[in-house]
Short mmCIF file of C-alpha atoms in Angstrom, two decimals:
data_model
loop_
_atom_site.label_atom_id
_atom_site.label_comp_id
_atom_site.label_asym_id
_atom_site.label_seq_id
_atom_site.Cartn_x
_atom_site.Cartn_y
_atom_site.Cartn_z
CA MET A 1 -166.03 79.15 -61.31
CA ALA A 2 -165.23 76.39 -58.79
CA ILE A 3 -161.54 76.83 -59.55
CA PHE A 4 -162.00 80.53 -58.94
CA LYS A 5 -163.36 79.89 -55.40
CA THR A 6 -160.71 77.58 -54.29
CA TYR A 7 -158.22 79.96 -55.65
CA THR A 8 -159.74 82.76 -53.59
CA ILE A 9 -160.01 80.64 -50.47
CA ALA A 10 -156.29 79.79 -50.68
CA ASP A 11 -155.77 83.56 -50.98
CA ILE A 12 -157.66 84.38 -47.83
CA PHE A 13 -156.00 81.70 -45.89
CA GLY A 14 -152.75 83.02 -47.20
CA ALA A 15 -153.43 86.24 -45.49
CA HIS A 16 -153.84 84.50 -42.26
CA TYR A 17 -150.64 82.45 -42.50
CA SER A 18 -148.68 85.24 -43.90
CA THR A 19 -149.71 87.37 -40.87
CA SER A 20 -147.94 84.89 -38.65
CA ILE A 21 -145.06 84.70 -40.98
CA PHE A 22 -144.60 88.38 -41.45
CA GLY A 23 -145.47 89.21 -37.98
CA HIS A 24 -147.75 92.09 -38.75
CA ILE A 25 -151.36 92.16 -40.08
CA GLN A 26 -150.54 94.98 -42.64
CA LEU A 27 -147.80 93.06 -44.17
CA GLY A 28 -149.97 90.03 -44.39
CA MET A 29 -152.61 92.23 -46.24
CA LEU A 30 -150.02 93.54 -48.53
CA TYR A 31 -149.03 89.96 -49.32
CA VAL A 32 -152.68 89.03 -50.18
CA ILE A 33 -153.07 91.95 -52.48
CA PHE A 34 -149.91 90.96 -54.27
CA TYR A 35 -150.70 87.27 -54.43
CA GLY A 36 -154.19 87.87 -55.58
CA GLY A 37 -153.07 90.17 -58.38
CA PHE A 38 -149.84 88.55 -59.37
CA PHE A 39 -150.89 85.61 -61.42
CA PRO A 40 -153.59 87.10 -63.61
CA ILE A 41 -151.30 90.06 -64.45
CA PHE A 42 -148.26 87.89 -64.89
CA LEU A 43 -149.84 85.23 -66.99
CA ASN A 44 -151.63 87.70 -69.22
CA THR A 45 -148.44 89.58 -69.79
CA VAL A 46 -146.66 86.45 -70.80
CA HIS A 47 -149.38 85.60 -73.15
CA GLY A 48 -149.52 89.13 -74.54
CA VAL A 49 -145.66 89.09 -75.24
CA LYS A 50 -145.75 85.55 -76.64
CA SER A 51 -148.44 86.30 -79.11
CA ILE A 52 -146.87 89.32 -80.78
CA LYS A 53 -146.77 88.67 -84.56
CA HIS A 54 -143.20 88.08 -85.74
CA ILE A 55 -143.77 90.50 -88.72
CA TYR A 56 -144.08 93.41 -86.39
CA ILE A 57 -140.79 92.69 -84.90
CA GLU A 58 -138.95 92.01 -88.14
CA SER A 59 -140.57 95.35 -89.55
CA ALA A 60 -139.29 97.34 -86.49
CA LEU A 61 -135.84 95.88 -86.86
CA LEU A 62 -135.69 96.58 -90.60
CA LEU A 63 -136.75 100.17 -89.83
CA GLY A 64 -133.70 100.52 -87.57
CA ALA A 65 -135.11 99.74 -84.14
CA ASP A 66 -132.54 98.69 -81.39
CA GLN A 67 -133.47 96.34 -78.43
CA LYS A 68 -134.40 99.11 -76.21
CA ARG A 69 -136.72 100.82 -78.67
CA LEU A 70 -138.04 97.40 -79.86
CA PHE A 71 -139.30 96.83 -76.26
CA ARG A 72 -140.76 100.34 -75.79
CA LYS A 73 -142.23 100.97 -79.16
CA VAL A 74 -143.28 97.44 -80.32
CA ILE A 75 -143.48 94.83 -77.63
CA PHE A 76 -144.91 96.91 -74.93
CA PRO A 77 -147.73 98.57 -77.02
CA SER A 78 -148.57 95.39 -78.70
CA SER A 79 -148.94 93.38 -75.45
CA LEU A 80 -150.75 96.28 -73.57
CA PRO A 81 -154.17 94.92 -74.16
CA ALA A 82 -153.43 91.58 -72.65
CA ILE A 83 -151.66 93.26 -69.68
CA LEU A 84 -154.70 95.50 -69.04
CA THR A 85 -156.91 92.34 -69.18
CA GLY A 86 -154.77 90.82 -66.45
CA LEU A 87 -154.93 94.02 -64.56
CA LYS A 88 -158.63 94.11 -64.60
CA VAL A 89 -158.90 90.54 -63.41
CA GLY A 90 -156.06 90.95 -60.94
CA LEU A 91 -157.56 94.09 -59.37
CA GLY A 92 -160.85 92.39 -58.94
CA ILE A 93 -159.40 89.32 -57.23
CA SER A 94 -157.20 91.56 -55.04
CA TRP A 95 -160.01 93.80 -53.97
CA MET A 96 -162.33 90.76 -53.22
CA VAL A 97 -159.77 88.82 -51.34
CA ILE A 98 -158.57 91.80 -49.17
CA ILE A 99 -162.04 92.28 -47.96
CA ALA A 100 -162.41 88.69 -47.10
CA ALA A 101 -159.13 88.64 -45.36
CA GLU A 102 -160.01 91.69 -43.28
CA MET A 103 -162.98 89.82 -42.01
CA LEU A 104 -160.93 87.06 -40.47
CA PRO A 105 -160.00 87.14 -36.72
CA GLY A 106 -156.82 88.98 -36.05
CA SER A 107 -157.73 91.80 -38.44
CA ASP A 108 -158.20 95.21 -36.77
CA ALA A 109 -159.05 97.61 -39.60
CA GLY A 110 -160.51 97.90 -42.98
CA ILE A 111 -164.01 97.66 -44.62
CA GLY A 112 -164.02 93.92 -44.04
CA TYR A 113 -163.40 94.45 -40.40
CA LEU A 114 -166.01 97.20 -40.31
CA ILE A 115 -168.58 94.86 -41.65
CA MET A 116 -167.79 92.08 -39.14
CA PHE A 117 -167.67 94.73 -36.39
CA SER A 118 -170.99 96.32 -37.30
CA TYR A 119 -172.58 92.95 -37.78
CA GLU A 120 -171.79 91.92 -34.19
CA LEU A 121 -173.09 95.23 -32.88
CA ALA A 122 -176.14 94.95 -35.12
CA GLU A 123 -175.34 98.41 -36.65
CA MET A 124 -177.19 97.82 -39.83
CA ASP A 125 -176.57 101.28 -41.27
CA ILE A 126 -172.96 100.94 -41.08
CA LEU A 127 -173.05 97.48 -42.50
CA ILE A 128 -174.95 98.55 -45.59
CA ALA A 129 -172.83 101.66 -46.06
CA SER A 130 -169.82 99.30 -46.06
CA MET A 131 -171.36 97.06 -48.64
CA ILE A 132 -172.11 99.98 -50.87
CA LEU A 133 -168.67 101.34 -50.45
CA ILE A 134 -167.10 97.92 -51.48
CA GLY A 135 -169.25 97.90 -54.58
CA ALA A 136 -168.54 101.50 -55.52
CA ILE A 137 -164.80 101.07 -55.09
CA GLY A 138 -164.73 97.86 -56.98
CA ALA A 139 -166.68 99.50 -59.85
CA LEU A 140 -164.25 102.58 -59.72
CA LEU A 141 -161.27 100.23 -60.09
CA SER A 142 -162.65 98.48 -62.97
CA TYR A 143 -163.79 101.70 -64.66
CA ALA A 144 -160.18 103.16 -64.23
CA VAL A 145 -158.76 100.14 -66.16
CA LYS A 146 -161.51 100.32 -68.75
CA LEU A 147 -160.61 104.06 -69.26
CA ILE A 148 -156.87 103.19 -69.95
CA THR A 149 -158.03 100.30 -72.15
CA ASP A 150 -160.25 102.62 -74.27
CA GLN A 151 -157.36 105.01 -74.68
CA THR A 152 -154.71 102.35 -75.73
CA SER A 153 -156.24 99.08 -76.87
CA VAL A 154 -159.24 99.83 -79.09
CA TRP A 155 -157.21 98.54 -82.02
CA GLN A 156 -157.14 95.04 -80.77
CA ALA A 157 -160.85 94.55 -80.95
CA LYS A 158 -160.97 96.10 -84.39
CA GLU A 159 -158.11 94.13 -85.92
CA ARG A 160 -158.94 91.45 -88.35
CA MET B 1 -118.75 97.30 -109.57
CA SER B 2 -122.53 96.91 -109.36
CA PHE B 3 -124.54 98.28 -106.57
CA LEU B 4 -125.88 94.91 -105.53
CA ARG B 5 -124.20 91.70 -106.25
CA VAL B 6 -125.58 88.29 -105.22
CA ASP B 7 -122.62 85.96 -105.52
CA GLY B 8 -123.16 82.15 -105.47
CA VAL B 9 -125.81 82.26 -102.80
CA LYS B 10 -127.06 79.02 -101.37
CA LYS B 11 -129.62 78.58 -98.75
CA VAL B 12 -130.39 75.36 -97.03
CA TYR B 13 -133.15 74.86 -94.44
CA HIS B 14 -133.50 71.99 -92.11
CA GLY B 15 -136.88 70.53 -92.14
CA GLU B 16 -138.84 68.95 -89.21
CA ARG B 17 -137.06 65.58 -89.55
CA LYS B 18 -133.65 67.05 -90.03
CA GLU B 19 -133.99 66.62 -93.79
CA GLU B 20 -132.25 69.27 -95.94
CA VAL B 21 -134.38 71.47 -98.00
CA ILE B 22 -132.48 73.48 -100.57
CA ALA B 23 -134.44 76.69 -100.86
CA LEU B 24 -131.81 78.44 -103.15
CA ALA B 25 -128.91 76.73 -105.05
CA ASP B 26 -126.13 78.78 -106.38
CA MET B 27 -127.64 82.08 -107.17
CA SER B 28 -125.75 84.83 -108.78
CA PHE B 29 -126.74 88.13 -110.29
CA ASP B 30 -125.95 91.80 -110.32
CA CYS B 31 -128.12 94.79 -109.93
CA LYS B 32 -127.27 98.28 -110.97
CA ASP B 33 -127.94 101.40 -109.07
CA GLN B 34 -131.51 102.69 -109.57
CA GLU B 35 -132.54 99.62 -111.42
CA PHE B 36 -136.13 98.28 -111.17
CA LEU B 37 -135.55 94.60 -110.96
CA CYS B 38 -138.47 92.12 -110.95
CA ILE B 39 -138.07 88.59 -109.76
CA LEU B 40 -140.63 86.42 -111.30
CA GLY B 41 -141.25 82.66 -110.55
CA PRO B 42 -143.67 80.07 -109.47
CA THR B 43 -144.71 79.98 -105.88
CA GLY B 44 -142.35 78.35 -103.51
CA CYS B 45 -139.21 78.88 -105.77
CA GLY B 46 -137.34 80.81 -103.02
CA LYS B 47 -138.14 84.41 -104.09
CA THR B 48 -139.04 85.50 -100.56
CA THR B 49 -135.88 83.76 -99.15
CA LEU B 50 -133.85 85.58 -101.73
CA LEU B 51 -135.22 88.96 -100.51
CA ARG B 52 -134.80 87.91 -96.76
CA LEU B 53 -131.19 87.12 -97.39
CA ILE B 54 -130.60 90.46 -99.30
CA ALA B 55 -132.28 92.33 -96.45
CA GLY B 56 -130.02 90.58 -93.94
CA LEU B 57 -132.98 88.95 -92.07
CA GLU B 58 -131.36 85.55 -92.64
CA LYS B 59 -127.89 84.31 -93.15
CA THR B 60 -126.79 82.48 -96.38
CA THR B 61 -125.61 78.97 -96.16
CA SER B 62 -122.74 79.75 -98.50
CA GLY B 63 -122.06 82.50 -100.93
CA ARG B 64 -122.32 86.26 -100.25
CA VAL B 65 -124.65 89.17 -100.83
CA ILE B 66 -122.60 92.34 -101.47
CA LEU B 67 -124.27 95.60 -101.23
CA ASP B 68 -122.35 98.69 -102.20
CA ASN B 69 -118.96 96.95 -101.84
CA LYS B 70 -119.83 95.64 -98.33
CA THR B 71 -120.83 91.99 -97.50
CA VAL B 72 -124.37 91.96 -95.98
CA ASP B 73 -124.09 90.59 -92.55
CA GLY B 74 -127.37 91.35 -90.72
CA LEU B 75 -129.78 94.34 -91.17
CA SER B 76 -128.54 97.47 -92.78
CA SER B 77 -129.89 101.09 -92.85
CA GLU B 78 -129.45 100.93 -96.71
CA THR B 79 -132.13 98.32 -97.17
CA THR B 80 -135.67 97.78 -96.19
CA LEU B 81 -138.39 95.29 -97.03
CA VAL B 82 -142.08 95.63 -97.55
CA PHE B 83 -143.82 92.42 -96.73
CA GLN B 84 -146.64 90.58 -98.66
CA GLN B 85 -148.63 90.41 -95.39
CA TYR B 86 -150.11 93.48 -93.79
CA SER B 87 -147.36 94.56 -91.44
CA LEU B 88 -148.39 98.08 -90.08
CA PHE B 89 -148.34 98.47 -86.40
CA PRO B 90 -152.00 98.17 -85.43
CA TRP B 91 -151.67 100.00 -82.22
CA THR B 92 -150.84 103.40 -83.68
CA ASN B 93 -152.01 105.63 -86.46
CA VAL B 94 -150.78 106.18 -89.96
CA LEU B 95 -148.67 109.12 -89.10
CA ASN B 96 -146.71 107.29 -86.32
CA ASN B 97 -146.40 104.19 -88.49
CA VAL B 98 -144.77 106.24 -91.33
CA SER B 99 -142.49 108.20 -88.92
CA PHE B 100 -141.43 104.97 -87.11
CA SER B 101 -138.01 104.78 -88.66
CA LEU B 102 -137.46 108.46 -87.96
CA GLU B 103 -138.44 108.08 -84.33
CA MET B 104 -135.78 105.39 -84.30
CA LYS B 105 -133.15 107.93 -85.44
CA ASP B 106 -134.24 110.32 -82.57
CA ILE B 107 -135.43 112.89 -84.95
CA ALA B 108 -137.62 115.57 -83.16
CA ARG B 109 -141.26 114.96 -83.31
CA LYS B 110 -142.10 118.08 -85.41
CA VAL B 111 -139.46 117.30 -88.00
CA ARG B 112 -140.48 113.55 -88.30
CA TYR B 113 -144.16 114.46 -88.66
CA GLU B 114 -143.29 116.89 -91.31
CA LYS B 115 -141.29 114.33 -93.26
CA ALA B 116 -143.81 111.64 -92.67
CA LYS B 117 -146.56 113.95 -94.19
CA HIS B 118 -144.44 114.24 -97.30
CA TYR B 119 -144.41 110.53 -97.82
CA ILE B 120 -148.17 110.03 -96.93
CA ASP B 121 -148.68 112.60 -99.57
CA LEU B 122 -146.47 110.82 -102.04
CA VAL B 123 -148.61 107.62 -101.71
CA GLY B 124 -151.84 109.68 -102.01
CA LEU B 125 -153.21 109.30 -98.41
CA THR B 126 -153.27 112.89 -97.31
CA GLY B 127 -155.99 113.23 -94.78
CA PHE B 128 -155.60 109.84 -93.31
CA GLU B 129 -152.72 110.74 -90.94
CA LYS B 130 -154.77 110.17 -87.83
CA ALA B 131 -156.39 106.96 -89.09
CA TYR B 132 -155.67 103.50 -87.65
CA PRO B 133 -154.51 100.61 -89.78
CA TYR B 134 -157.92 98.75 -89.04
CA GLU B 135 -159.78 101.67 -90.54
CA LEU B 136 -157.93 101.33 -93.85
CA SER B 137 -158.50 99.06 -96.86
CA GLY B 138 -155.87 96.51 -97.89
CA GLY B 139 -154.58 98.81 -100.73
CA MET B 140 -154.33 101.74 -98.46
CA GLN B 141 -152.47 99.72 -95.85
CA GLN B 142 -149.91 98.60 -98.46
CA ARG B 143 -149.51 102.28 -99.51
CA VAL B 144 -148.74 103.20 -95.88
CA ALA B 145 -146.28 100.31 -95.64
CA ILE B 146 -144.56 101.69 -98.77
CA ALA B 147 -144.56 105.19 -97.24
CA ARG B 148 -143.12 103.81 -94.03
CA ALA B 149 -140.30 102.03 -95.94
CA LEU B 150 -139.58 105.24 -97.93
CA ALA B 151 -139.40 107.38 -94.89
CA HIS B 152 -136.66 105.12 -93.80
CA ASP B 153 -134.81 106.54 -96.92
CA PRO B 154 -133.04 103.08 -97.94
CA ARG B 155 -131.11 103.02 -101.20
CA LEU B 156 -132.33 99.53 -101.85
CA LEU B 157 -136.16 99.03 -101.48
CA LEU B 158 -137.28 95.32 -101.43
CA LEU B 159 -140.90 94.56 -102.09
CA ASP B 160 -142.19 91.04 -101.62
CA GLU B 161 -145.53 90.72 -103.60
CA PRO B 162 -146.81 93.91 -101.88
CA PHE B 163 -149.92 94.01 -104.17
CA GLY B 164 -150.54 90.22 -104.08
CA ALA B 165 -153.72 90.43 -102.05
CA LEU B 166 -155.31 93.30 -103.83
CA ASP B 167 -157.95 93.41 -106.59
CA GLU B 168 -156.78 94.22 -110.20
CA ARG B 169 -157.86 97.81 -110.40
CA THR B 170 -156.22 98.77 -107.10
CA ARG B 171 -153.04 96.78 -108.09
CA HIS B 172 -152.83 98.72 -111.34
CA ARG B 173 -153.15 102.04 -109.63
CA LEU B 174 -150.61 101.24 -107.08
CA GLN B 175 -148.17 99.93 -109.76
CA GLU B 176 -148.28 103.38 -111.41
CA GLU B 177 -147.91 105.04 -108.13
CA LEU B 178 -144.81 102.97 -107.46
CA LEU B 179 -143.24 103.72 -110.71
CA SER B 180 -143.61 107.45 -110.22
CA ILE B 181 -142.20 107.09 -106.70
CA TRP B 182 -139.32 105.14 -108.03
CA GLN B 183 -138.62 107.75 -110.77
CA GLU B 184 -138.84 110.58 -108.30
CA GLU B 185 -136.88 109.14 -105.38
CA LYS B 186 -134.16 107.42 -107.38
CA LYS B 187 -134.36 104.23 -105.47
CA THR B 188 -133.03 100.74 -106.53
CA VAL B 189 -136.08 98.50 -106.31
CA ILE B 190 -136.23 94.68 -106.20
CA PHE B 191 -139.76 93.66 -106.62
CA VAL B 192 -140.96 90.02 -106.19
CA THR B 193 -144.04 88.83 -107.85
CA HIS B 194 -145.59 85.85 -109.62
CA ASN B 195 -147.66 88.06 -111.98
CA ILE B 196 -146.18 88.20 -115.34
CA ASP B 197 -148.20 91.34 -116.24
CA GLU B 198 -147.05 93.17 -113.13
CA ALA B 199 -143.45 92.27 -113.89
CA ILE B 200 -143.42 93.54 -117.43
CA PHE B 201 -145.27 96.71 -116.55
CA LEU B 202 -142.86 97.65 -113.73
CA ALA B 203 -139.34 96.16 -114.42
CA SER B 204 -136.31 97.40 -116.31
CA ARG B 205 -135.14 93.88 -115.98
CA ILE B 206 -136.80 90.60 -115.05
CA LEU B 207 -135.09 87.60 -113.46
CA ILE B 208 -137.11 84.43 -113.97
CA MET B 209 -136.61 81.80 -111.27
CA ARG B 210 -137.08 78.02 -111.42
CA ASP B 211 -138.04 75.99 -108.36
CA ARG B 212 -136.70 72.85 -106.71
CA PRO B 213 -134.10 74.02 -105.96
CA GLY B 214 -134.52 77.83 -106.49
CA ARG B 215 -132.28 79.12 -109.07
CA ILE B 216 -132.17 81.75 -112.03
CA ASP B 217 -133.56 80.44 -115.36
CA ASP B 218 -133.61 83.63 -117.40
CA ASP B 219 -132.49 87.24 -117.34
CA ILE B 220 -134.67 89.46 -119.56
CA LYS B 221 -134.17 93.18 -120.23
CA ILE B 222 -137.31 95.18 -120.71
CA ASP B 223 -136.68 98.30 -122.57
CA LEU B 224 -140.30 99.23 -123.46
CA PRO B 225 -140.82 103.02 -123.15
CA ARG B 226 -142.70 104.23 -120.06
CA PRO B 227 -145.59 104.67 -119.42
CA ARG B 228 -146.16 101.14 -120.73
CA ASP B 229 -149.33 100.08 -122.53
CA ARG B 230 -150.47 96.81 -121.55
CA ARG B 231 -152.22 96.27 -124.95
CA SER B 232 -149.16 97.24 -127.11
CA LYS B 233 -147.70 94.71 -129.47
CA ASP B 234 -144.41 94.52 -127.72
CA PHE B 235 -145.92 94.21 -124.28
CA VAL B 236 -147.98 91.27 -125.53
CA ARG B 237 -145.09 89.66 -127.28
CA ILE B 238 -142.95 89.69 -124.12
CA HIS B 239 -145.90 88.46 -122.11
CA ILE B 240 -146.30 85.47 -124.38
CA LYS B 241 -142.43 84.70 -124.25
CA ILE B 242 -142.26 84.83 -120.53
CA ARG B 243 -145.52 82.71 -120.32
CA GLU B 244 -143.92 80.09 -122.44
CA ILE B 245 -140.82 80.04 -120.18
CA LEU B 246 -142.80 79.70 -117.05
CA GLU B 247 -145.00 76.96 -118.55
CA GLN B 248 -142.02 75.03 -119.58
CA ILE B 249 -140.58 75.33 -116.06
CA LEU B 250 -143.83 73.97 -114.71
CA THR B 251 -143.96 71.11 -117.16
CA VAL B 252 -140.50 70.01 -116.45
CA TYR B 253 -141.39 70.05 -112.74
CA ASN B 254 -144.59 68.08 -113.30
CA GLN B 255 -142.85 65.26 -115.32
CA GLY B 256 -140.02 64.97 -112.88
CA GLY B 257 -142.02 65.19 -109.71
CA GLU B 258 -145.48 63.63 -109.49
#
């Protein structure tokens, strides 16, 4: 958990620095979303592809698969569960980090900004509405990934 | 010219400390078209290696495998292999598994499902088209694997102890099914096993292999009438004869080795 926190803090400051590098707050935000999501998705994808059983690849080749189809019909579906796990974690981090970044000085829009703004003006109703909205969108994102997972990756949990 | 010729094949692996391990030493045999050849031998005698070489999954160190007058150099559409381990694609259902090779040939979905259903029916699994591999028992999974291999329509079907992990009753039933498929589809089959009973029940010819290094010890033609009766005198006689050969192989190895 501690690692998670430092990682996230680095992300938020990343937003701040990248704003000055990219010269525009929106670009900085985009960078934060990318940076927050990239590693969980990337590392999980690598893991998913690496852990494909060799026998599936040999079977596909024996049944006449070429490189292109091997990728589309074997490597992709068999690593999809791992990719989706990465997506779930990555989306969570991105969402968390973007709000935190929006709270930093220099930001001029977004839910994070709205929270800071309403806090300073003591507008509690807006503050609470923002908090509910953050939770709802977060839940929606994770539900969307879960829907795809249920559609495509049930086999992995059931496999012996 | 025979359908398949294994000509002086040698296969050497390099172990972890660069030492040479001779998996196969100078193997030669012929296999006729539509023959049912069983390869019998103790575990670790290079049976699986031999099949992988014939399938083109690995390259020989020296010697050649000649299939239908062409030297095997990589995978061929004439050959396919059913593994001992469960090898169905777990992310998709039986129908898609069986029609996989047809999909690779860009055959239209409707046509390939039609064909796949024929093979699913052939292995007695009609009604399980939409099932996923994890929902099937071991015996059913191996049936699907055989159906998947047949749908590829190879002339040479290689089977590497496909029934090794199954209980005896299931194994007997699948052996009978395999025989009727072989007679119906007119394939050449090479079946690797270490089960004597299985080899005699199935084969028109049995090659017995010896280990360390792997090579052919005996070549026995089985011309018992089919369907074969495991309790018939001739069956039992051949069984005893092969058992003696195998026991002798193991004795020699024990005296020389440990």
